[in-house]
XYZ file of C-alpha atoms in Angstrom:
594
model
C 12.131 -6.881 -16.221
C 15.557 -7.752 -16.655
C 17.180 -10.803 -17.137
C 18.676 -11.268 -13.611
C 15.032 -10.417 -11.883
C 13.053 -12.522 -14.382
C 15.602 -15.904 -13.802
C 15.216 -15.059 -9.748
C 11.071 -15.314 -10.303
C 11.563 -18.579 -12.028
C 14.058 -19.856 -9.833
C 11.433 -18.961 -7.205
C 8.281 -19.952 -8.743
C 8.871 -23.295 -10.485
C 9.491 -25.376 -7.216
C 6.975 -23.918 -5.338
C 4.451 -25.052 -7.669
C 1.709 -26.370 -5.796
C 2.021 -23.511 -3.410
C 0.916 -19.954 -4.074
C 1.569 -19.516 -8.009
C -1.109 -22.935 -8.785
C -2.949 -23.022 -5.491
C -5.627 -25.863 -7.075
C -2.309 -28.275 -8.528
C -2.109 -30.420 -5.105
C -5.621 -30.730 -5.126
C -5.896 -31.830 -8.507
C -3.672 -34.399 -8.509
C -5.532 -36.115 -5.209
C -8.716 -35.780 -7.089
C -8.179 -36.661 -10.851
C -5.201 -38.932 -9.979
C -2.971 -39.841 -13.524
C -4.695 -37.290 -15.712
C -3.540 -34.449 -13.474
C -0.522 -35.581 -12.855
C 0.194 -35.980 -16.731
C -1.028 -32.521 -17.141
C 1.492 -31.205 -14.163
C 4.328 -32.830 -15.428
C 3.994 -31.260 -18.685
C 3.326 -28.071 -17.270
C 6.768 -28.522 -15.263
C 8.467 -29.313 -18.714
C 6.838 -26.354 -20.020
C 8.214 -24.320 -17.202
C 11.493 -25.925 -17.112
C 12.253 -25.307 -20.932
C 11.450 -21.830 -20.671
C 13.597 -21.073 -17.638
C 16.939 -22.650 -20.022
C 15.895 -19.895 -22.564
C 15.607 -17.158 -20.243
C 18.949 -18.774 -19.185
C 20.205 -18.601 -22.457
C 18.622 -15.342 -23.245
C 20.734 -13.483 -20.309
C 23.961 -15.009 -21.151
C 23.484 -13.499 -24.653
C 22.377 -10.176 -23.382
C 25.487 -10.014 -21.081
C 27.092 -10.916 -24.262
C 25.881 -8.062 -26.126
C 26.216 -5.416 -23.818
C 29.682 -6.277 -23.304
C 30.442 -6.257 -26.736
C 28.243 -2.942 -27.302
C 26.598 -4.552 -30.482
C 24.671 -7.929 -32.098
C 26.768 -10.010 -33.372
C 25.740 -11.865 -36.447
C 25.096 -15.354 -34.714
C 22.274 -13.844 -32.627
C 20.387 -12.531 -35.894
C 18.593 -15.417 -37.394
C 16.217 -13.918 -39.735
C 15.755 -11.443 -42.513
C 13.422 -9.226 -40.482
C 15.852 -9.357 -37.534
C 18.830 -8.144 -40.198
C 16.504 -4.882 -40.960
C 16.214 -3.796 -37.741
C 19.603 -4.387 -35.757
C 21.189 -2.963 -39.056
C 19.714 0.354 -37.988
C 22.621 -0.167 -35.237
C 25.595 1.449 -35.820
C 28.211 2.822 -33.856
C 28.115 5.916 -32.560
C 24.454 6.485 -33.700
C 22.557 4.143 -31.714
C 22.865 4.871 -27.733
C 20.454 5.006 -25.002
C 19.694 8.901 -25.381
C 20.085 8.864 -29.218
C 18.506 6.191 -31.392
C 16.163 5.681 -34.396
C 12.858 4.544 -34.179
C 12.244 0.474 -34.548
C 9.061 -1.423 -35.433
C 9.555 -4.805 -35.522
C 6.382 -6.771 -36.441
C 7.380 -10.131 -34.161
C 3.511 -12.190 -34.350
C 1.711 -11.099 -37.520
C -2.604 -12.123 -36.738
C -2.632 -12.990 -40.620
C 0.294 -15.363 -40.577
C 1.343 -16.926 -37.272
C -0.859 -19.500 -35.652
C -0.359 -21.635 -32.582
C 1.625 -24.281 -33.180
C -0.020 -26.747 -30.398
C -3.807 -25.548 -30.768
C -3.835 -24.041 -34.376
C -5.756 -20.920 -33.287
C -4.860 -17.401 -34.675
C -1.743 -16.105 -32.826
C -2.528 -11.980 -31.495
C -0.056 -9.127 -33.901
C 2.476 -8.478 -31.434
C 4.516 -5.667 -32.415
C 7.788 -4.397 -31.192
C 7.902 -0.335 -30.728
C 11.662 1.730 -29.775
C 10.504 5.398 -30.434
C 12.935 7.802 -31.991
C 15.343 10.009 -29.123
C 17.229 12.663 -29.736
C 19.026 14.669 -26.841
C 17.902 17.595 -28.904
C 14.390 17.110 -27.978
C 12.176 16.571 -25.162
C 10.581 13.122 -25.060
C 8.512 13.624 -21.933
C 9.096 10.206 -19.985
C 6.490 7.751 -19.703
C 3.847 10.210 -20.715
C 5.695 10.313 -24.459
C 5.935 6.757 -24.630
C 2.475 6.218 -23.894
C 1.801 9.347 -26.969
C 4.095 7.537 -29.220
C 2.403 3.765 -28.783
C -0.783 5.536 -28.938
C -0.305 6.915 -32.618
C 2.113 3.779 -33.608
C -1.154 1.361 -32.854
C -3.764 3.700 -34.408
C -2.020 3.414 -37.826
C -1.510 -0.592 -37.473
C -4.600 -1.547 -35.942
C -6.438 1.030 -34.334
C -8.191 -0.786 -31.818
C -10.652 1.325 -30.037
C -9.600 -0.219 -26.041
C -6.233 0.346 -24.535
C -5.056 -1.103 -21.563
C -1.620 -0.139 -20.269
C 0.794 -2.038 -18.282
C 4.566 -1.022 -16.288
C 6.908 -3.440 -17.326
C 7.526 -5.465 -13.883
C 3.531 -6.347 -14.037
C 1.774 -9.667 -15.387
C -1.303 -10.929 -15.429
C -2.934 -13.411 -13.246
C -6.431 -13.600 -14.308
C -7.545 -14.227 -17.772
C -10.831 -13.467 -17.398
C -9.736 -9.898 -16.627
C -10.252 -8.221 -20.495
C -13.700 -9.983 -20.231
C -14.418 -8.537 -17.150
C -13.169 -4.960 -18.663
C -15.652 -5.343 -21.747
C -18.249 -6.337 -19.525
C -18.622 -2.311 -18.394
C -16.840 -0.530 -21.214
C -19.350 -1.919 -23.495
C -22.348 -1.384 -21.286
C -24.917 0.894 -23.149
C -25.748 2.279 -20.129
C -21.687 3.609 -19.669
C -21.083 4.401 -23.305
C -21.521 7.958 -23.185
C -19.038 9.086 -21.001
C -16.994 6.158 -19.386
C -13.620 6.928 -19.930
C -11.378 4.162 -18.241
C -11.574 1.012 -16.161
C -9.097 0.979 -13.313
C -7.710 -2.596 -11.290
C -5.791 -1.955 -8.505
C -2.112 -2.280 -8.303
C -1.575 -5.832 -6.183
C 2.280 -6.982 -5.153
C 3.236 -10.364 -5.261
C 7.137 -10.201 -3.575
C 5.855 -8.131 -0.710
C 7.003 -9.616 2.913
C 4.500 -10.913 5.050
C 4.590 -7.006 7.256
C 4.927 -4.854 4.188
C 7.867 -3.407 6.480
C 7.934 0.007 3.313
C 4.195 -0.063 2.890
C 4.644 -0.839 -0.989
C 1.135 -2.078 -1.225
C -0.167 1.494 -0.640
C -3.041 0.145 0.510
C -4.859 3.919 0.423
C -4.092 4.686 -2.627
C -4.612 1.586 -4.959
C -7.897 0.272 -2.424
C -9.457 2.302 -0.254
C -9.370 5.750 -1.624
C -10.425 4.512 -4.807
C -13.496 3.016 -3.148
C -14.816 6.131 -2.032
C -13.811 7.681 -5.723
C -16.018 4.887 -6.989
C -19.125 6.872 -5.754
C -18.120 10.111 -7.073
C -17.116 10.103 -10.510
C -14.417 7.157 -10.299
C -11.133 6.513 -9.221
C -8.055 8.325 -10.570
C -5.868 6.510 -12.874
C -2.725 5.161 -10.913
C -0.477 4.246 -14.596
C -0.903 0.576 -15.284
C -3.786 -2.165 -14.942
C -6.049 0.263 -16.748
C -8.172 -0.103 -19.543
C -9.031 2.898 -21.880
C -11.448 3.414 -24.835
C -9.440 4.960 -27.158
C -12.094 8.018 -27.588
C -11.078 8.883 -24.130
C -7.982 10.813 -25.305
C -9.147 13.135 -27.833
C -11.419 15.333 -26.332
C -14.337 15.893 -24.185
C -17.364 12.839 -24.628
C -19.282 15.827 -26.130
C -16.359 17.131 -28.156
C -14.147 15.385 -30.271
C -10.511 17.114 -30.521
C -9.229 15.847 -34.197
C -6.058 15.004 -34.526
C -3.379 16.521 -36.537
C -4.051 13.663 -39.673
C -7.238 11.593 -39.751
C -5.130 8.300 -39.686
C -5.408 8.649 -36.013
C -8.706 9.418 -35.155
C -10.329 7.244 -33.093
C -13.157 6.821 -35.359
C -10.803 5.914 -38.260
C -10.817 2.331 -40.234
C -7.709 0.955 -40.701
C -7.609 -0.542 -44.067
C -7.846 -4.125 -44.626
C -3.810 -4.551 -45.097
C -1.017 -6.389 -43.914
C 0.666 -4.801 -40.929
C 3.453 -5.206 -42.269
C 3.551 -3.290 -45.205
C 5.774 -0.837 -46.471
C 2.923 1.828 -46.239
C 1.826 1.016 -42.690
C 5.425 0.843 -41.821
C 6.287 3.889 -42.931
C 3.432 5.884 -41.435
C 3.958 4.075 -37.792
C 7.731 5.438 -38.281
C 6.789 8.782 -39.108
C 4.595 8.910 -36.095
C 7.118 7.886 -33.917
C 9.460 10.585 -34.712
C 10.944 12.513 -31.804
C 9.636 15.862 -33.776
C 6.423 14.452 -34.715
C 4.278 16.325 -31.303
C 5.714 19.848 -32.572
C 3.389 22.479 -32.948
C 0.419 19.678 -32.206
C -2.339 19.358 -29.497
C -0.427 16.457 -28.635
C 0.286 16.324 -24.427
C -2.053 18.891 -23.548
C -5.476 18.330 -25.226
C -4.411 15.157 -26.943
C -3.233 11.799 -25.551
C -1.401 11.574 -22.238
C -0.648 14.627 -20.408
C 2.573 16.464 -20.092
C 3.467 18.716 -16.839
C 4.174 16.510 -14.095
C 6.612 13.632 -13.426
C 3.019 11.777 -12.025
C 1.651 11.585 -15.918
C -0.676 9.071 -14.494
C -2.323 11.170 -11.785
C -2.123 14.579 -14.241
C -3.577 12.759 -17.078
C -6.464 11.110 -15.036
C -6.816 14.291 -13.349
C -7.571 16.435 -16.765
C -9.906 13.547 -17.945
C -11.823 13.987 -15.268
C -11.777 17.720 -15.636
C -13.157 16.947 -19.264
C -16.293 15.272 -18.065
C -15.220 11.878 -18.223
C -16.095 8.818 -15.516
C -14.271 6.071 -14.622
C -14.715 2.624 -12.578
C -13.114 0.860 -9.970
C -13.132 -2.694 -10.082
C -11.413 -5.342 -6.998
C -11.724 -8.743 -7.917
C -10.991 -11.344 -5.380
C -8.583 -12.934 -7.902
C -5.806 -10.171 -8.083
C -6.142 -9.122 -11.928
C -2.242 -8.642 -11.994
C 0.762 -8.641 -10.171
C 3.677 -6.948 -9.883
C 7.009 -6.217 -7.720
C 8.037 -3.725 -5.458
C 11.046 -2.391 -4.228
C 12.853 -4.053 -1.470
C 15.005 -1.564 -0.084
C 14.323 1.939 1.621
C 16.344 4.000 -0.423
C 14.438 3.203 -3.869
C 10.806 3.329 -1.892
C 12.083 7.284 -0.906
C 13.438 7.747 -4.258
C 9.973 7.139 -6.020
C 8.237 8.411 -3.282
C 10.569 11.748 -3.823
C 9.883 11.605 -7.928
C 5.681 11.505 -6.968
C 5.661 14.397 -4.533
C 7.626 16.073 -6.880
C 5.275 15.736 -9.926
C 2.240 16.407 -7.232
C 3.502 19.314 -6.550
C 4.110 19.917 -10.218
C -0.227 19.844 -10.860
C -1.098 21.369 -7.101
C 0.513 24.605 -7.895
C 0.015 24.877 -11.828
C -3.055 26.902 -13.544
C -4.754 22.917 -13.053
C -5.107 22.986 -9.154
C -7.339 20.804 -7.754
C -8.705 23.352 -5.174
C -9.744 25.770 -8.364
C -9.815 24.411 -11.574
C -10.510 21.218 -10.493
C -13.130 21.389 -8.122
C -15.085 23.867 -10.851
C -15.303 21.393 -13.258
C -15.456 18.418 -11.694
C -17.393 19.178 -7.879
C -15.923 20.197 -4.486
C -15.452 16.440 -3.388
C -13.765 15.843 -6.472
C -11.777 18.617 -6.313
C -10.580 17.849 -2.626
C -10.192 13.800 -3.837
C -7.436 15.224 -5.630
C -6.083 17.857 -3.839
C -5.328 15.607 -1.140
C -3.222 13.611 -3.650
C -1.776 16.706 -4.943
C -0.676 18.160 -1.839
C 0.840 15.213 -0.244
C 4.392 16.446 -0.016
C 2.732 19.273 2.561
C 2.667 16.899 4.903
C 6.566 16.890 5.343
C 6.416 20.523 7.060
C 4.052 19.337 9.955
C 5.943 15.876 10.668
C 9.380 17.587 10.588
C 7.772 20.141 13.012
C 6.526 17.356 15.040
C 9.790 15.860 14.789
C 11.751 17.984 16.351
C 10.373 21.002 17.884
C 8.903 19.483 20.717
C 11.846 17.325 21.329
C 13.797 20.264 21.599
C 11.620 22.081 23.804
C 11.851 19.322 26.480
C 15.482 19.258 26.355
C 15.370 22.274 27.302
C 13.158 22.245 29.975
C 10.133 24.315 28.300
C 6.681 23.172 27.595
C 4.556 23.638 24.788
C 1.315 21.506 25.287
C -1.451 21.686 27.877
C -1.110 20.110 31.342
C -3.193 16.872 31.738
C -4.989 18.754 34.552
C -5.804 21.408 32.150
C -9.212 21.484 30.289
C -7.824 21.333 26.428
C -5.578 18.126 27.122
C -8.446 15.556 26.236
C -9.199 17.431 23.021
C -5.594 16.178 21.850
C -6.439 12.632 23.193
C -9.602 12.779 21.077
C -7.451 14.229 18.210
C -4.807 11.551 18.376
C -7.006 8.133 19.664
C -9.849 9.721 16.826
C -6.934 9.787 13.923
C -4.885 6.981 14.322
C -8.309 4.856 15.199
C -9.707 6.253 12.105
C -7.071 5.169 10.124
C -7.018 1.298 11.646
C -10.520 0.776 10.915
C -9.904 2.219 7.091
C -6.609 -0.234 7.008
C -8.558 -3.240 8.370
C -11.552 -2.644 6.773
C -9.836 -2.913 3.089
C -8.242 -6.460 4.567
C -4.930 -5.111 6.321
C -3.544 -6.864 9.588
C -2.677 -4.804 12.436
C 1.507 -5.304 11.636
C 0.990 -4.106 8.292
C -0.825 -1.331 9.331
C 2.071 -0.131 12.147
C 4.454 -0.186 9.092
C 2.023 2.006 6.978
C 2.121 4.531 10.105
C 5.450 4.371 10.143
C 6.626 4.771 7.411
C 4.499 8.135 6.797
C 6.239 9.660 9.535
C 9.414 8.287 7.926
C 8.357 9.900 4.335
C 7.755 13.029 5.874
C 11.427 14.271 6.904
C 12.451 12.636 4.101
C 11.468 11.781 0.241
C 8.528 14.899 1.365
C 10.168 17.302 2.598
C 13.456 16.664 0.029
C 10.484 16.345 -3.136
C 9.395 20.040 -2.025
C 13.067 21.800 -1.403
C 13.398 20.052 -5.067
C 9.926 21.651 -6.451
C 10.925 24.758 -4.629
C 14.730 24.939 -6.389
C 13.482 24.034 -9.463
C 10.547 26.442 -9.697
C 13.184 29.177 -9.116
C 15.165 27.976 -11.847
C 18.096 26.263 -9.536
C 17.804 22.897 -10.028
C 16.312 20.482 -12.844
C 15.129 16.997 -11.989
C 15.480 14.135 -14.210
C 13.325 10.858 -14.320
C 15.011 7.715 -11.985
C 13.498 4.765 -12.841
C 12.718 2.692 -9.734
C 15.031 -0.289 -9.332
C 13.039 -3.641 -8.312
C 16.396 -5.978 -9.567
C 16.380 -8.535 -6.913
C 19.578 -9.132 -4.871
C 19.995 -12.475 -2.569
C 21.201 -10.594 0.855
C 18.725 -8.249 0.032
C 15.814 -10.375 -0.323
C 16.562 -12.529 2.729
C 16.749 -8.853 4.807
C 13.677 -8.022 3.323
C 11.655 -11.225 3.937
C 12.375 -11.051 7.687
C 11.479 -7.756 8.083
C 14.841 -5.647 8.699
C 14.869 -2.583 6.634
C 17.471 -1.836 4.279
C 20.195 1.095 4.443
C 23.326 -0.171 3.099
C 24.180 3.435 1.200
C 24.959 6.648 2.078
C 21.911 9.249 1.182
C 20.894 12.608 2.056
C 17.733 11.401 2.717
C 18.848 9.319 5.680
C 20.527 11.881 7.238
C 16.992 13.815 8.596
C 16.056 10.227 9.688
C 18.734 9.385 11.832
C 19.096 13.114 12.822
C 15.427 12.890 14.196
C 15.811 9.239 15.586
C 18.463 10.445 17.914
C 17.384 13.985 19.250
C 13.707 11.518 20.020
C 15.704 9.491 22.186
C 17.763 11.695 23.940
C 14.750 14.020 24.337
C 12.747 10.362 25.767
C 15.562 9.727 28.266
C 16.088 13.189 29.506
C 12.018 14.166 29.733
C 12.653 10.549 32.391
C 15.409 12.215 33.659
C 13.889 15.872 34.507
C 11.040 14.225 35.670
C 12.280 11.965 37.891
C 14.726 14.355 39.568
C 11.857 16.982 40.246
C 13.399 19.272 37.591
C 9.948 18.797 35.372
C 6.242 18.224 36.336
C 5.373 15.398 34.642
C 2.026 16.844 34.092
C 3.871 19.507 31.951
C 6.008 16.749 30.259
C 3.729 14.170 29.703
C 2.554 15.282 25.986
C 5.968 15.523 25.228
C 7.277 12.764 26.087
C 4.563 10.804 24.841
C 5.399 12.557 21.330
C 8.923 11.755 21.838
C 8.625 7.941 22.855
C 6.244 7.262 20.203
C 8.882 8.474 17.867
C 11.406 6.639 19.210
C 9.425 3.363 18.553
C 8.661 3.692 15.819
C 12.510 4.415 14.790
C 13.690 1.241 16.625
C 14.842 -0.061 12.525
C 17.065 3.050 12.475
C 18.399 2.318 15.392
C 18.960 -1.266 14.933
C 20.971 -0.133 11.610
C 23.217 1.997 13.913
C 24.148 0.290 16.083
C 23.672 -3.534 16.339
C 23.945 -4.394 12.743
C 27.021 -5.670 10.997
C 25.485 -7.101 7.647
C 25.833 -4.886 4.003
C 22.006 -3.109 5.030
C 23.114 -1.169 8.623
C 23.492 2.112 7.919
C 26.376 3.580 6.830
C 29.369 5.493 9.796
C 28.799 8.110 7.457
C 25.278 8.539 7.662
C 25.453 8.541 11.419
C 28.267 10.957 12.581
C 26.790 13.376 10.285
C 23.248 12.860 11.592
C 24.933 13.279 14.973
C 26.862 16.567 13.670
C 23.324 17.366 12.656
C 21.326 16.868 15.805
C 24.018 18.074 18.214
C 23.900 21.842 16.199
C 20.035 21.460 16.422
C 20.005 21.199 20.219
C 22.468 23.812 20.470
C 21.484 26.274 18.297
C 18.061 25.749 20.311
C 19.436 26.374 23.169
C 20.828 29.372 22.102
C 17.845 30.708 20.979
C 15.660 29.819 24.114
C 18.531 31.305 26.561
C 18.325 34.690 25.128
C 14.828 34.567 25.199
């Protein structure tokens, strides 16, 4: 989290103390009167002092960066010397670097210094990059903190965290241990999953960042299979789990990483241990190992947590699902459209990556690990898919009633209530699924929508990608998701008005769709109240159209009667107009010569 974001949270949190962050503090202080209070007010100096060092700290990081190196009054140690000495010019950039392993709380040395109890090793790890080699994204990092903590401590449970989540609960690790040291799950319980939970998202989830499908209910019905899949942070790992099958241990390359392996009763901290945890952290260290494909985290997809929970799985490993009522951790979201479809875009990408490799769910998978397994993940894996049927459903029958043709049974005609049943059957499906895992009925008319806004977009643009890139035409890199919080921004996003602000290809399918919907709407009314259409013809059509067009009323908004920095751009729109006009007339075209 960045300096900026983490000042905003504390700007936020610390004077809405006795609301959501410490829900018991009001209460508290009406029961235990001065002793609470005491305790409150010290717990606001606490916060308070910390929020002038995060201050401080982002006035010195702007400092840096604009400098482009530490100066000497920043360094204020002997350790801190070694490392930023490793950073000279022209040597030490973003895609180029050494590897540091700074050693910041050492278990044998540092204590508390209000209770006196043994302070946890903390250790700093920057892995070697070269632009020469691969480094694999997340999926490498994960690799290289995996072999730098085997040689300093090699503790046999892992739990891994994104950077933008904290914890809320510390009972959680108990709760954790509780199962992964269960006798009865010792043989072949791999991983302990929490769900992801959001604490910035607005009261409607207008993007549907909490993903209420994949982080709750889907993993419920995983949970009586053989577990849920493992969705990249608020997990908990033995350390077993990556080296092999529960029958079959795969060794590493040298036995100072085994799982099995003592660590020596030494100081962290010492040149040996140093030296080794460098040496593993090499950019070349993973040549010509097992290392990414039967070792560690898994390498072939952009979705390294989905691939490498996948293969676990595959390897006869289980896995639990466990909700508390207290969320086990929090994190943030996006707050604008464009970085929800740019993530969205990276994950069907990397889905499509495992659905179409020698790993596919439908084959490999459901071999080794069942047929419901198999299809658990294949519906994962072949999300992107959907974008061909919504952009069908987008715009063919649109363009079928502008021109006066009809495409769906008559209401009079005996297959029309088989499509009610379809459509009432689905979308009532879905609501009790959405309300049954705690969702309101707003949130869940923002889930719905925004699937049909995914489709035509971050879809449908993730598979052209997959497509160009499997043909050799295009490479795509790894976008980090941008959750920096912006004032305008956040006061959009808390009432509920989506976000455009910047021009994107994306967009343009959106608004292209959004307007051939409503002229479609307007002239089905048209036709049919003229005589020139049967309604009974019409009526599927227009009901397809109209339900479109409602739920596009944001895009429309953003068009037209916007003005702040979020409306979308004049670009954006002539071109989706350009767009939609060549649609209807290359249609009609097509339909007249027919």
């Amino acid at each position: 989290m960045g300096a900026r974001s983490l000042h905003s949270l504390l700007s936020w949190r610390l004077p809405t103390l006795q609301g959501t962050g410490y829900p018991s503090a009001g209460r508290m202080i009406l029961w235990r009167g001065a002793p609470a209070c005491i305790s409150l007010q010290i717990m606001i100096t606490h916060l308070s002092a910390l929020k002038l060092k995060v201050l401080s700290m982002k006035a010195r990081v702007e400092n840096i960066v604009e400098r482009g190196k530490v100066g000497e009054e920043y360094i204020a140690s002997e350790q801190e010397q070694e490392a930023f000495n490793k950073w000279t010019a022209g040597s030490f950039t973003r895609q180029d670097h050494p590897t540091v392993i700074q050693v910041l709380l050492d278990s044998d040395k540092d204590k508390d210094m209000i209770t006196g109890h043994v302070m946890p090793n903390l250790i700093y790890v920057s892995r070697e990059k070269s632009r020469t080699s691969p480094h694999h994204f997340k999926a490498g990092a994960l690799n290289v903190l995996l072999r730098v903590s085997a040689i300093m401590t090699n503790a046999p449970i892992i739990l891994t965290q994104d950077c933008d989540m904290y914890s809320n609960d510390a009972q959680t690790p108990l709760r954790a241990l509780c199962y992964l040291l269960d006798p009865k799950f010792q043989s072949n319980l791999g991983y302990l999953q929490f769900p992801q939970r959001f604490n910035g998202i607005n009261r409607t989830d207008i993007y549907a960042c909490a993903f209420m499908r994949l982080f709750r209910i889907n993993p419920s019905g995983m949970d009586g299979l053989l577990g849920p899949n493992y969705v990249g942070t608020g997990c908990f790992f033995k350390r077993r789990v990556f080296f092999g099958a529960p029958s079959s241990l795969v060794p590493p390359e040298i036995p100072e990483l085994s799982p099995g392996h003592t660590v020596d009763d030494k100081s962290i901290q010492s040149r040996l241990t140093l030296t080794m945890a460098h040496h593993v952290a090499n950019c070349n260290y993973e040549n010509h190992t097992m290392w990414g494909s039967k070792i560690g985290f898994r390498y072939g997809s952009l979705v390294e947590d989905f691939y490498t929970g996948y293969r676990l799985k595959c390897e006869g490993w289980r896995s639990m699902f466990l909700y508390p009522d207290r969320a086990a951790f929090y994190g943030d979201s996006p707050i604008n459209l464009l970085d929800v479809l740019n993530q969205t875009k990276r994950w069907a990408i990397g889905l499509l990556e495992v659905a179409f490799s020698r790993y596919c769910p439908l084959t490999f998978g459901a071999r080794s690990m069942g047929l419901l397994m198999g299809l658990s993940y294949a519906h994962y894996a072949f999300w992107p898919i959907y974008s061909i049927p919504i952009t069908i459903y987008a715009f063919l029958p649109q363009l079928a009633l502008l021109n006066g043709i009809t495409i769906f049974p008559m209401v009079s005609e005996q297959w029309f209530p088989l499509y009610v049943f379809l459509f009432l059957g689905s979308y009532g499906q879905d609501f009790l699924d959405f309300s049954s895992a705690g969702g309101t009925l707003e949130s869940w008319w923002n889930e719905q929508r925004m699937w049909m806004i995914r489709g035509p977009s971050c879809y449908l643009f993730g598979l052209v990608e997959y497509l160009l890139k499997s043909i050799g035409i295009s490479a795509q890199g790894f976008n980090v998701t941008s959750k920096v919080l912006d004032d305008e921004q956040s006061k959009r996003y808390e009432q509920g008005i989506f976000e455009f602000g910047v021009s994107s290809p994306m967009f343009v399918p959106l608004t292209a769709a959004a307007i051939i919907n409503l002229v479609s709407f307007l002239g089905g009314l048209v036709r049919v109240c003229t005589g020139s259409s049967r309604w009974e013809g019409a009526f599927v059509q227009m009901f397809i159209a109209g339900f479109v067009t409602l739920n596009c009323w944001p895009i429309y908004e953003a068009m037209v009667l916007r003005s702040d920095k979020g409306r979308m751009p004049t670009k954006t729109t002539l071109i989706s107009t350009f767009l939609a006009s060549a649609l209807y007339i290359a249609s009609f075209l097509a339909l007249r010569r027919n």
